[in-house]
Coordinates of C-alpha atoms in Angstrom, one line a residue:
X1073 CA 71.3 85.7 58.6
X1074 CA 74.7 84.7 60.2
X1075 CA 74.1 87.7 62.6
X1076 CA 70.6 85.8 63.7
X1077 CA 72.2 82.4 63.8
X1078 CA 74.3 83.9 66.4
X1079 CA 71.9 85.8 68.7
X1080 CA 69.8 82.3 68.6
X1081 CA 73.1 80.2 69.8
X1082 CA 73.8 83.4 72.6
X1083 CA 69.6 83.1 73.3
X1084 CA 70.1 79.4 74.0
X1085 CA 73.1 79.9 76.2
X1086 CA 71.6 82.2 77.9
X1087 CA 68.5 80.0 78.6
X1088 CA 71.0 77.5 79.8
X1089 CA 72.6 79.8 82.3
X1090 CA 69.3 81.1 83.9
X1091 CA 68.2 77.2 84.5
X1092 CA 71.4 76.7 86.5
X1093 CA 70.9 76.5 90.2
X1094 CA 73.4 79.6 91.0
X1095 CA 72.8 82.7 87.9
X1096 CA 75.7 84.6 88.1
X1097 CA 79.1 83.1 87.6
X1098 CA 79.4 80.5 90.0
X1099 CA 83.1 80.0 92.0
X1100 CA 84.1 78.5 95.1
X1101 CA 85.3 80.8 98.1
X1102 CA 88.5 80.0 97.3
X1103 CA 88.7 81.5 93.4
X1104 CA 89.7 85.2 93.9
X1105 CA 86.9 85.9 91.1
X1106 CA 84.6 85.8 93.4
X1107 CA 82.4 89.5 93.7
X1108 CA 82.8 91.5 96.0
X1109 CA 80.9 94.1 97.8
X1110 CA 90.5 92.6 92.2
X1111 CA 101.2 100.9 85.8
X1112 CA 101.5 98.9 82.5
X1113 CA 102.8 100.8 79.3
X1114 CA 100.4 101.1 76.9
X1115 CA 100.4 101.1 73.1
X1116 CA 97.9 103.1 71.3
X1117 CA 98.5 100.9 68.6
X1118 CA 95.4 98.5 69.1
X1119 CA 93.2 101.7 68.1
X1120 CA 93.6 100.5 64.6
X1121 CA 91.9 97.6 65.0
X1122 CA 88.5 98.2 61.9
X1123 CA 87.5 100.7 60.0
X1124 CA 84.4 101.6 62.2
X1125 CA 87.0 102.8 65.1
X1126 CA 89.0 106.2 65.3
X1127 CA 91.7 107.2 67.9
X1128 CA 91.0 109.6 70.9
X1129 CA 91.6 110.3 74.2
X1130 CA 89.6 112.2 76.8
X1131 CA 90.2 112.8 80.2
X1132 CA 86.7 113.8 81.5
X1133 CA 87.3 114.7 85.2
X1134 CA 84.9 117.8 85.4
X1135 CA 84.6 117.3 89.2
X1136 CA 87.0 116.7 91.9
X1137 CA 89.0 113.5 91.7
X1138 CA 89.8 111.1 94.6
X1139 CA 92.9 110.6 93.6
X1140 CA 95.9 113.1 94.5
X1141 CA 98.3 111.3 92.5
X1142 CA 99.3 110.4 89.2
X1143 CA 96.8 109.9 87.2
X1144 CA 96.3 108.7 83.1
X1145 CA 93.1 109.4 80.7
X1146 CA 90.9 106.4 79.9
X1147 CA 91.5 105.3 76.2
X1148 CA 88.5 105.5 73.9
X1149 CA 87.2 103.5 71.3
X1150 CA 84.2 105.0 68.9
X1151 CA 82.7 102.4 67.1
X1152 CA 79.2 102.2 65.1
X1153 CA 76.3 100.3 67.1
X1154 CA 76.7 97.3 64.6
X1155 CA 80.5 97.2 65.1
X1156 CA 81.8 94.3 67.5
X1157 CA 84.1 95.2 70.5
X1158 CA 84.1 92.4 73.1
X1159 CA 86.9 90.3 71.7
X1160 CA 88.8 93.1 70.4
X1161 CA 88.4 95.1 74.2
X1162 CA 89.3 92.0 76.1
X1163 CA 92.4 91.3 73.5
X1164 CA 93.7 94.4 72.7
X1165 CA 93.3 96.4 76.0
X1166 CA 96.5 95.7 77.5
X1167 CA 95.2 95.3 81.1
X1168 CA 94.0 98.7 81.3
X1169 CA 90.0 99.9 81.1
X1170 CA 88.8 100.9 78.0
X1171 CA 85.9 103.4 77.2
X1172 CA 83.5 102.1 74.3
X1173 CA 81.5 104.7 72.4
X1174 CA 78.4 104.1 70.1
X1175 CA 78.2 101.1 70.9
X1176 CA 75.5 98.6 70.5
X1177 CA 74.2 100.3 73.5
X1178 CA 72.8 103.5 71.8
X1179 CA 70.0 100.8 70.5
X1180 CA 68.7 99.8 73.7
X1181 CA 65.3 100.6 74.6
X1182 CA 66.5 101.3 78.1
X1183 CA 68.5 104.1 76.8
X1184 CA 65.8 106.1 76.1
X1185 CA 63.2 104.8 78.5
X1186 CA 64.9 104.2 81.6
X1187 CA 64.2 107.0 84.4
X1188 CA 63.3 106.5 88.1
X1189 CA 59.3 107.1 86.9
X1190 CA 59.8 104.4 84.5
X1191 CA 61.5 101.8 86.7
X1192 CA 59.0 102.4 89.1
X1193 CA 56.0 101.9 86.9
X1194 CA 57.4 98.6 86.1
X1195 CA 59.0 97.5 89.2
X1196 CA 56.6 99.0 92.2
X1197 CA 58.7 97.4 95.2
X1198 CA 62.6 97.2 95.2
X1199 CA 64.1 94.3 97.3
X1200 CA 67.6 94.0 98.2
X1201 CA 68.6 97.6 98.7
X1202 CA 71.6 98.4 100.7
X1203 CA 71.0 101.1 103.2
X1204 CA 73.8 102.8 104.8
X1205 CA 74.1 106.7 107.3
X1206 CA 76.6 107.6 105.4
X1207 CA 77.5 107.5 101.7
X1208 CA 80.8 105.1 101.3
X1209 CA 79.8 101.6 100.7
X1210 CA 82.5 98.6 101.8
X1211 CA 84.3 96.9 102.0
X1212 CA 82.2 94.1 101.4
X1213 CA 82.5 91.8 104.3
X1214 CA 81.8 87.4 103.6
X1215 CA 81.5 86.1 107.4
X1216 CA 82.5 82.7 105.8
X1217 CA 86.2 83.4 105.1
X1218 CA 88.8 81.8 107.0
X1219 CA 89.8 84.8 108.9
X1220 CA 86.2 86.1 109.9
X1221 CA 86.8 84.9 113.7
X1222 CA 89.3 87.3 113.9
X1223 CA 88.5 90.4 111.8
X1224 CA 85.6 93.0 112.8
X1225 CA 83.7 95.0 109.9
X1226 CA 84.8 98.4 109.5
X1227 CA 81.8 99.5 108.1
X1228 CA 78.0 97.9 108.8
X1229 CA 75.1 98.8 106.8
X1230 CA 71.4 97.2 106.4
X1231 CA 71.2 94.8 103.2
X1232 CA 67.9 92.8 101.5
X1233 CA 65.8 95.8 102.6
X1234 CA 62.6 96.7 100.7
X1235 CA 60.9 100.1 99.7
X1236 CA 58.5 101.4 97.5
X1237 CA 60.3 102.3 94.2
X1238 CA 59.0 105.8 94.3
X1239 CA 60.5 106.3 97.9
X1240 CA 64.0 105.1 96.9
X1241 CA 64.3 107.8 94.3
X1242 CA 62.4 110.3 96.0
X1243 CA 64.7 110.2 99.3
X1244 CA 67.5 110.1 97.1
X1245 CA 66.8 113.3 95.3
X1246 CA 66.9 115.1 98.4
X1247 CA 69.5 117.8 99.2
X1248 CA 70.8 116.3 102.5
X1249 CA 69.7 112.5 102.3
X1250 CA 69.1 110.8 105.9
X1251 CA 70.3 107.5 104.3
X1252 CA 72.0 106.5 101.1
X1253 CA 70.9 103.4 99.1
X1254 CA 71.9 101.8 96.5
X1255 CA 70.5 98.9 94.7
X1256 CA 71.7 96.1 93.3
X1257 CA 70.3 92.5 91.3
X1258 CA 70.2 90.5 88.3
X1259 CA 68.2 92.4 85.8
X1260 CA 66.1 89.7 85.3
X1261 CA 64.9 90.0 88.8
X1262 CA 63.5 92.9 87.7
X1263 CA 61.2 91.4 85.7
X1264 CA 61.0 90.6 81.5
X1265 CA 60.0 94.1 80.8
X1266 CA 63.6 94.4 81.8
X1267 CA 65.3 92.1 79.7
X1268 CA 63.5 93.4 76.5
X1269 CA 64.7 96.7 77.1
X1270 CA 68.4 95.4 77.2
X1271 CA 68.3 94.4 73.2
X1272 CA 70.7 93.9 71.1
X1273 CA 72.2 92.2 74.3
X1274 CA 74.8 89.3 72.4
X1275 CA 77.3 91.5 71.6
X1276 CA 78.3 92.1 75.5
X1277 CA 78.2 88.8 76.8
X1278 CA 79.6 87.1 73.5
X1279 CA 83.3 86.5 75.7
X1280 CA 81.1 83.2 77.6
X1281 CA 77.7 83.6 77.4
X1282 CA 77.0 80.3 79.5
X1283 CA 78.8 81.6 82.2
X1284 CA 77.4 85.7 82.3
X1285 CA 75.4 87.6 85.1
X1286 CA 73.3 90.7 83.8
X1287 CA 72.7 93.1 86.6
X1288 CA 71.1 96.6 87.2
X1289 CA 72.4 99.2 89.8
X1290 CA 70.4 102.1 91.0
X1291 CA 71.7 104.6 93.5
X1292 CA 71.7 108.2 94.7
X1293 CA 74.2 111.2 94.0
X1294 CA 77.0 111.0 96.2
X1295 CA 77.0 106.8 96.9
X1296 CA 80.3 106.0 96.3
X1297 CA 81.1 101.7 95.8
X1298 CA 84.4 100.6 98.2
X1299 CA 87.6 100.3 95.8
X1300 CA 87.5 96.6 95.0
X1301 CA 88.9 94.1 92.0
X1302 CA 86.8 91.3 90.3
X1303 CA 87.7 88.4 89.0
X1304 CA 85.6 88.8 85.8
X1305 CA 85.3 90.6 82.3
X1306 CA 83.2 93.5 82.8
X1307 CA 81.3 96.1 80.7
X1308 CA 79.7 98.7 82.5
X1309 CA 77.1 100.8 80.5
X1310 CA 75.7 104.2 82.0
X1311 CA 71.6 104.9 80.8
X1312 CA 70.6 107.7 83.3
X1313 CA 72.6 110.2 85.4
X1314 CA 76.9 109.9 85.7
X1315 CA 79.0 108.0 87.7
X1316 CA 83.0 108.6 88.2
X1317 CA 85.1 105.5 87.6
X1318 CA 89.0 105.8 89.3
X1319 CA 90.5 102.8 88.0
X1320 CA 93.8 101.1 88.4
X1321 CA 95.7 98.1 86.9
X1322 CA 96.1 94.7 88.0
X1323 CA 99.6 95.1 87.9
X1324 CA 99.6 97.8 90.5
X1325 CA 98.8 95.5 92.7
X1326 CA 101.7 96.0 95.7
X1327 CA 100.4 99.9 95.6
X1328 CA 96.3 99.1 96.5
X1329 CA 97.2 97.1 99.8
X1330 CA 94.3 94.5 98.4
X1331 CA 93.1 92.5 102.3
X1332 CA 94.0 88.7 102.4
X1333 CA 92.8 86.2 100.0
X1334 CA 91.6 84.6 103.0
X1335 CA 89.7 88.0 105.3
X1336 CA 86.2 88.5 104.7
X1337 CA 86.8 91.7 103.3
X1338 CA 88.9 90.0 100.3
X1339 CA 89.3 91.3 97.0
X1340 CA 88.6 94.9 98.8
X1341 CA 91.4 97.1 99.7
X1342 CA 92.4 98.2 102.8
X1343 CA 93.0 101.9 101.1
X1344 CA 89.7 103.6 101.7
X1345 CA 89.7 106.2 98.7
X1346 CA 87.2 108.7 100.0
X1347 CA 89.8 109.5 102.3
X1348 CA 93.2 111.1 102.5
X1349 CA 94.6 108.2 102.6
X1350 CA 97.6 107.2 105.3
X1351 CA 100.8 107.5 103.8
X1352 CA 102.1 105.9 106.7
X1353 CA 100.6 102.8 106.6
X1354 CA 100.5 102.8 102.7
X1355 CA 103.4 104.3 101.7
X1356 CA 103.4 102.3 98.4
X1357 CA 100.0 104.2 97.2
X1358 CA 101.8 107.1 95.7
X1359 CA 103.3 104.6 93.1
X1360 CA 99.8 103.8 91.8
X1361 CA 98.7 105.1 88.5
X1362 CA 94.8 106.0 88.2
X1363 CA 92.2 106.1 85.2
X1364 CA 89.4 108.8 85.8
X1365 CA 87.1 108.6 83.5
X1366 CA 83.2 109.3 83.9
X1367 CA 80.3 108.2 82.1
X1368 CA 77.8 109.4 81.2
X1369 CA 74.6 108.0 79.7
X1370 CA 75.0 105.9 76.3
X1371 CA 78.9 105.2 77.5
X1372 CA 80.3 101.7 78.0
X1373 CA 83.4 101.0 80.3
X1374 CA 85.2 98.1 80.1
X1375 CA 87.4 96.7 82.6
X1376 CA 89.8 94.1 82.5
X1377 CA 89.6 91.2 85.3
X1378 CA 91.1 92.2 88.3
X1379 CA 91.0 96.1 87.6
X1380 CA 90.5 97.8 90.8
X1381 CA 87.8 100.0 90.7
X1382 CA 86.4 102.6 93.0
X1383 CA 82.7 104.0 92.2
X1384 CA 81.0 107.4 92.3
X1385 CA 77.6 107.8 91.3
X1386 CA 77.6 111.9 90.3
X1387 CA 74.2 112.2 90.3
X1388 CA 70.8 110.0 90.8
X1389 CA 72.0 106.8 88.8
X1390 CA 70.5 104.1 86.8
X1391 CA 73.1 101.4 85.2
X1392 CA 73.8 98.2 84.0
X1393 CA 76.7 96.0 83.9
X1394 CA 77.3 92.1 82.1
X1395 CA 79.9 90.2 84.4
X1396 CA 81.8 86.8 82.3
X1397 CA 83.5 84.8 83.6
X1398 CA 86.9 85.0 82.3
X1399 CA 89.8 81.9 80.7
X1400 CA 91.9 82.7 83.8
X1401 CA 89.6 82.5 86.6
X1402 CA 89.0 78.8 85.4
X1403 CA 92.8 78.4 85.1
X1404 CA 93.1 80.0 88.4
X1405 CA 90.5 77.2 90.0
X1406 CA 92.3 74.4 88.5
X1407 CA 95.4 75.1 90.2
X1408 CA 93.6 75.3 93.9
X1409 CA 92.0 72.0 92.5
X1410 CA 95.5 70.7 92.3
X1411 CA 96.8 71.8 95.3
X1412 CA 93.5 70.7 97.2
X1413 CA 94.1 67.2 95.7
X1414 CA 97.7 67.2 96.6
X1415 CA 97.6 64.4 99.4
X1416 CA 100.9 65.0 101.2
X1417 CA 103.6 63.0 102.5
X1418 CA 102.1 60.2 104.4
X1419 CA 101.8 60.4 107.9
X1420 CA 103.2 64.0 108.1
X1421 CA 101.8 65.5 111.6
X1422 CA 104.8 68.2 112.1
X1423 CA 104.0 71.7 111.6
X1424 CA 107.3 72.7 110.5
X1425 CA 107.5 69.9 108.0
X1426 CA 104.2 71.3 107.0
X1427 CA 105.3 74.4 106.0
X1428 CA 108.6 73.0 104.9
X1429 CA 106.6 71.2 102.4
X1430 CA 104.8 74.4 101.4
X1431 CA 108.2 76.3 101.1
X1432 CA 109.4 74.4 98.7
X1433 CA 106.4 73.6 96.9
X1434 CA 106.1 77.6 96.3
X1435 CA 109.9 77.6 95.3
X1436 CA 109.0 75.3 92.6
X1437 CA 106.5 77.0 91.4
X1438 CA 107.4 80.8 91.0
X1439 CA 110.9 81.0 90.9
X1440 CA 110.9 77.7 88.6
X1441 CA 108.2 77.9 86.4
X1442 CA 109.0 79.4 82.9
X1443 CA 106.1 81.8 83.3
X1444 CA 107.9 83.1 86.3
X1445 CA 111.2 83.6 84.7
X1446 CA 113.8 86.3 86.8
X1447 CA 111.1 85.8 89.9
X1448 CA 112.5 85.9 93.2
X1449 CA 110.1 83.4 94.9
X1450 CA 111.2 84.9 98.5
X1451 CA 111.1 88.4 97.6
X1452 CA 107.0 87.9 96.0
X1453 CA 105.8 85.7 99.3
X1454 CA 107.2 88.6 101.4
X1455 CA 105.4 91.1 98.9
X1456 CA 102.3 89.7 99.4
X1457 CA 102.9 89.3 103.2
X1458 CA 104.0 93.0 103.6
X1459 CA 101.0 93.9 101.6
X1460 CA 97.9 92.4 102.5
X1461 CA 98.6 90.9 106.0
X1462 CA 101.0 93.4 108.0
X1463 CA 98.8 97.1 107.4
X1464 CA 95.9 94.5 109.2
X1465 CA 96.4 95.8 112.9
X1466 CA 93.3 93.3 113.6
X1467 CA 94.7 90.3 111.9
X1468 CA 98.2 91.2 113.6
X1469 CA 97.1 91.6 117.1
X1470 CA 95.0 88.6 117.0
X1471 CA 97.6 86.1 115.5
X1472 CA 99.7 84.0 118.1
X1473 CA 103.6 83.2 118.0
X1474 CA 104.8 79.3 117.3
X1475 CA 105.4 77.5 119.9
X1476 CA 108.9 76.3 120.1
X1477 CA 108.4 72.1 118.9
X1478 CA 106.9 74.3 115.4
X1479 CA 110.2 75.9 115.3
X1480 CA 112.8 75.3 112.4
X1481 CA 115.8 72.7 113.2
X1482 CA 119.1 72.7 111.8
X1483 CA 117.7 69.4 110.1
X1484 CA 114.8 71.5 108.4
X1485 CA 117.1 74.8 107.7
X1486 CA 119.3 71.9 105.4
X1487 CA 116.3 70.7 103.8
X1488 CA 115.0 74.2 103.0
X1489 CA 118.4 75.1 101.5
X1490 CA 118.5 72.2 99.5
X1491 CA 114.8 72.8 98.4
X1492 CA 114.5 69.4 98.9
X1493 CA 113.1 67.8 95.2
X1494 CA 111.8 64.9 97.2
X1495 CA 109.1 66.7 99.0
X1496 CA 107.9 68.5 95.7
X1497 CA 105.5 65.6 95.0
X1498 CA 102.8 68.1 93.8
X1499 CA 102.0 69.0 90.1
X1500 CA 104.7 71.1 89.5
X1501 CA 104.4 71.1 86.3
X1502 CA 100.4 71.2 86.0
X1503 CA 100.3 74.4 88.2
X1504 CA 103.3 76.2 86.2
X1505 CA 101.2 75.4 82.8
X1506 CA 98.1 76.7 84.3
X1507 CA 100.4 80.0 85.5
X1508 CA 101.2 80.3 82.1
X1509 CA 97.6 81.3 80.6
X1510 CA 97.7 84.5 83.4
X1511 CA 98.7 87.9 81.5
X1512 CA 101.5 89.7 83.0
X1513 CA 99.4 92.0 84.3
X1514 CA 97.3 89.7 86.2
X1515 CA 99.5 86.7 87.3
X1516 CA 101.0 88.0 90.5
X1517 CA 97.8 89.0 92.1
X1518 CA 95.9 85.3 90.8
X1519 CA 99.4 84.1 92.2
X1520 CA 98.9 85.9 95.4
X1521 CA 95.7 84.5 96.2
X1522 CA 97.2 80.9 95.7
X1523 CA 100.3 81.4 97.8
X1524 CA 97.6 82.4 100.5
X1525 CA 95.8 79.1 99.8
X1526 CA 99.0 76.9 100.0
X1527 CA 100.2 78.3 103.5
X1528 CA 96.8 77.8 104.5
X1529 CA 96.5 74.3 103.3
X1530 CA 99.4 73.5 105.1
X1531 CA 98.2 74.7 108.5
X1532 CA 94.8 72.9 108.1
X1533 CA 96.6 69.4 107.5
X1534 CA 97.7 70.2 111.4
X1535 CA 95.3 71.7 113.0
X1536 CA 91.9 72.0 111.1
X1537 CA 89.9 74.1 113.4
X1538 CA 89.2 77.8 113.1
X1539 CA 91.5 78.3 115.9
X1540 CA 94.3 77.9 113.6
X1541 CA 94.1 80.7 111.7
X1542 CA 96.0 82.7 114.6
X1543 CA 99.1 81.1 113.4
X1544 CA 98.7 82.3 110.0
X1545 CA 100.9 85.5 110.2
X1546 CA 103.7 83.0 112.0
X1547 CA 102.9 80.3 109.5
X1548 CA 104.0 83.1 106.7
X1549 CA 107.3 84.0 108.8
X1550 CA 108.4 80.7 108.5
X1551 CA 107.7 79.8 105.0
X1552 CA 109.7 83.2 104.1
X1553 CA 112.5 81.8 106.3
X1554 CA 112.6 79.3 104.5
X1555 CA 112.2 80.3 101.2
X1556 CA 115.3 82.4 102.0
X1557 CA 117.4 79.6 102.2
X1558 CA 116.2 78.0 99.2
X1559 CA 117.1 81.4 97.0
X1560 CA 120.5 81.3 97.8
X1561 CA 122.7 80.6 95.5

């Protein structure tokens, strides 16, 4: 009876979700949970977490990885189908994916019917397939980002094209395809057949069922999904066919050369996996430590928020995956509400005093904040800087240097050393309480994202036009400079 009561209250917030305006998880542009297309030690300890779970660990790579470097086995929980998991995966699994086994999955309908024949006897016509020459889709590319003027896409393909189901499988079962698709929507798109097939359904979006997106993905051997992070919880469950999950953690973050919070390509990395990869220009990626694992059907994978994740399907592929919307992505939003409420010394028109302002406001904030204890607030800003902005050779060549009334004076240089108290009239305080929800694992790519935000805040008080974002590479420069003399001692 208790177990009724609570798939009524999940059925009821689900009905609330699907009358909202905007289905799945709704965020502004400027919360890095936004979809696209973002090495920890681990205790095996949280195995023992009910008497329906066992230890194990598998490392199923039976084909070729991507990956040439060091690499760890996905952890595995086996449960019963009545078991819960979603608290105890998001608590207990340290940052890194997880692997769920009989699971509440294994009592799906879809399980056992879904097939390309039985999709496409319920669902004749499949709109919003992605159609590409070539197998590797991303990164995903948002024309509305700040940077977009100055950026190209790497790699176009057709979206929101239509077929007949049949043809979609069919072209995809052949040995050398002219085109690769994939497909991609809310299952309820699909239709209520759909929906009824996904039951018992409360146990995977019991983290926020308010705020949850329920969405199917169909594809062809071979399409492989850009490596990308998202900003949500995620469980992933295979019904038909394999797909190969390389994984890495949050906190690898310096190694996966992530593109600007502010590029149209953001949350994506600028490491393309399904190649060798340039040393060169990535030297950190042989410090990154990826989680193989592949599923197959009746498996669920769950990832962590912000796990970077790069997607293989190993043969024709039919899954489903329930995105929530996780406590940190609303932490996250409150602190670019802060800062976007912040009004600024009055009548400030300087550039320099500008950034000075932002300087110090980021000194306050990371290498003050007791969630930030031991950080060096230079050394992160020139982290993020060296990793997201500088292996851009569009973004570089298309940025402009300061003009010389933008430079620092002695006057600011003082004021930057003193990190000036008087010019931290933001929420301090606020922002460094919000920091302090972030995991460990997490914080300094959330952190990241904001410190993009604030240098670009302070340019747009200046100069709010899209021509502005040419100075964002010199904006940085500055900032660091003087973030160096605020960190010494």
């Amino acid at each position: 009876e208790r177990e009724r009561e609570s798939v009524g209250e999940v059925r009821a917030l689900m009905a609330k979700r699907k009358s909202a305006a905007s289905p799945r998880p709704a965020f502004s542009w400027k919360t890095a949970g936004v979809v696209a297309g973002t090495a920890v030690v681990f205790s095996f300890a949280f195995f023992l977490l009910g008497r329906h779970q066992e230890e194990s660990l598998v490392d199923p790579q039976p084909r070729e990885s991507v990956w040439p470097y060091r690499t760890q086995p996905v952890p595995v929980l086996r449960l019963s189908p009545d078991a819960p998991f979603a608290e105890q995966a998001a608590s207990h699994s340290a940052g890194l994916p997880l692997l769920l086994q009989n699971t509440a999955a294994l009592r799906w309908p879809a399980l056992r019917k879904w097939n390309p024949s039985y999709i496409c006897q319920h669902a004749p016509v499949l709109e919003g397939i992605y159609s590409n020459s070539h197998k590797h889709f991303g990164p995903y590319y948002d024309r509305t980002r700040p940077l977009a003027p100055f950026t190209s896409q790497r790699n176009v393909y057709a979206t929101n094209v239509s077929m007949p189901c049949t043809d979609f499988f069919s072209s995809q079962q052949q040995p050398h395809a002219a085109e690769y698709l994939y497909y991609s929507a809310e299952v309820e798109r699909l239709g209520a057949w759909a929906e009824l097939d996904l039951e018992p359904l409360h146990e995977f979006i019991r983290l926020n069922p308010s705020r949850t997106s329920v969405n199917a993905w169909f594809g062809g051997k071979g399409v492989t999904a850009h490596c990308h992070y998202d900003g949500y919880h995620n469980f992933y469950v295979q019904l038909y066919g394999t797909k190969r999950f390389t994984m890495f953690s949050a906190a690898d973050w310096q190694s996966m050369y992530v593109h600007s919070f502010l590029h149209p390509s953001h949350a994506q990395c600028q490491v393309n996996l399904s190649q060798t990869v340039d040393e060169s220009t990535f030297p950190g990626i042989k410090k990154a430590t990826a989680y193989v694992v592949e599923l197959r059907p009746g498996d669920v994978l769950y990832m962590p928020p912000l796990t970077f994740h790069h997607v293989e399907a190993g043969s024709t592929s039919i899954s489903v995956n329930v995105w929530t919307e996780s406590s940190e992505a609303q932490a996250v939003e409150a602190a670019f509400a802060l800062n976007d409420n912040e009004a600024g010394p009055a009548g400030l028109q300087s550039f320099r005093v500008q950034l000075r302002t932002a300087a110090v406001k980021l000194f306050h904030v990371l290498q003050r904040c007791p969630a930030s204890a031991g950080l060096d607030a230079r050394a992160f800003v020139e982290q993020v800087y060296a990793t997201r902005f500088v292996p851009d050779r569009d973004l570089q060549q298309s940025q402009k240097p300061l003009e010389q009334r933008w430079l620092w004076t002695d006057a600011d240089n003082e004021q930057c050393a003193n990190h000036d108290p008087a010019a931290a009239t933001f929420a301090v305080a606020e922002t460094c309480a919000l920091f302090s929800q972030l995991s460990s694992s997490t914080r300094p790519l959330w952190v990241g994202n904001w410190v993009e935000y604030v240098v670009l805040t302070a340019v747009r008080k200046v100069d709010a036009s899209p021509a502005a974002m040419q100075l964002i590479s010199p904006a940085f420069q500055q900032v660091l400079h003087c973030l160096a003399l605020a960190s010494k001692p």
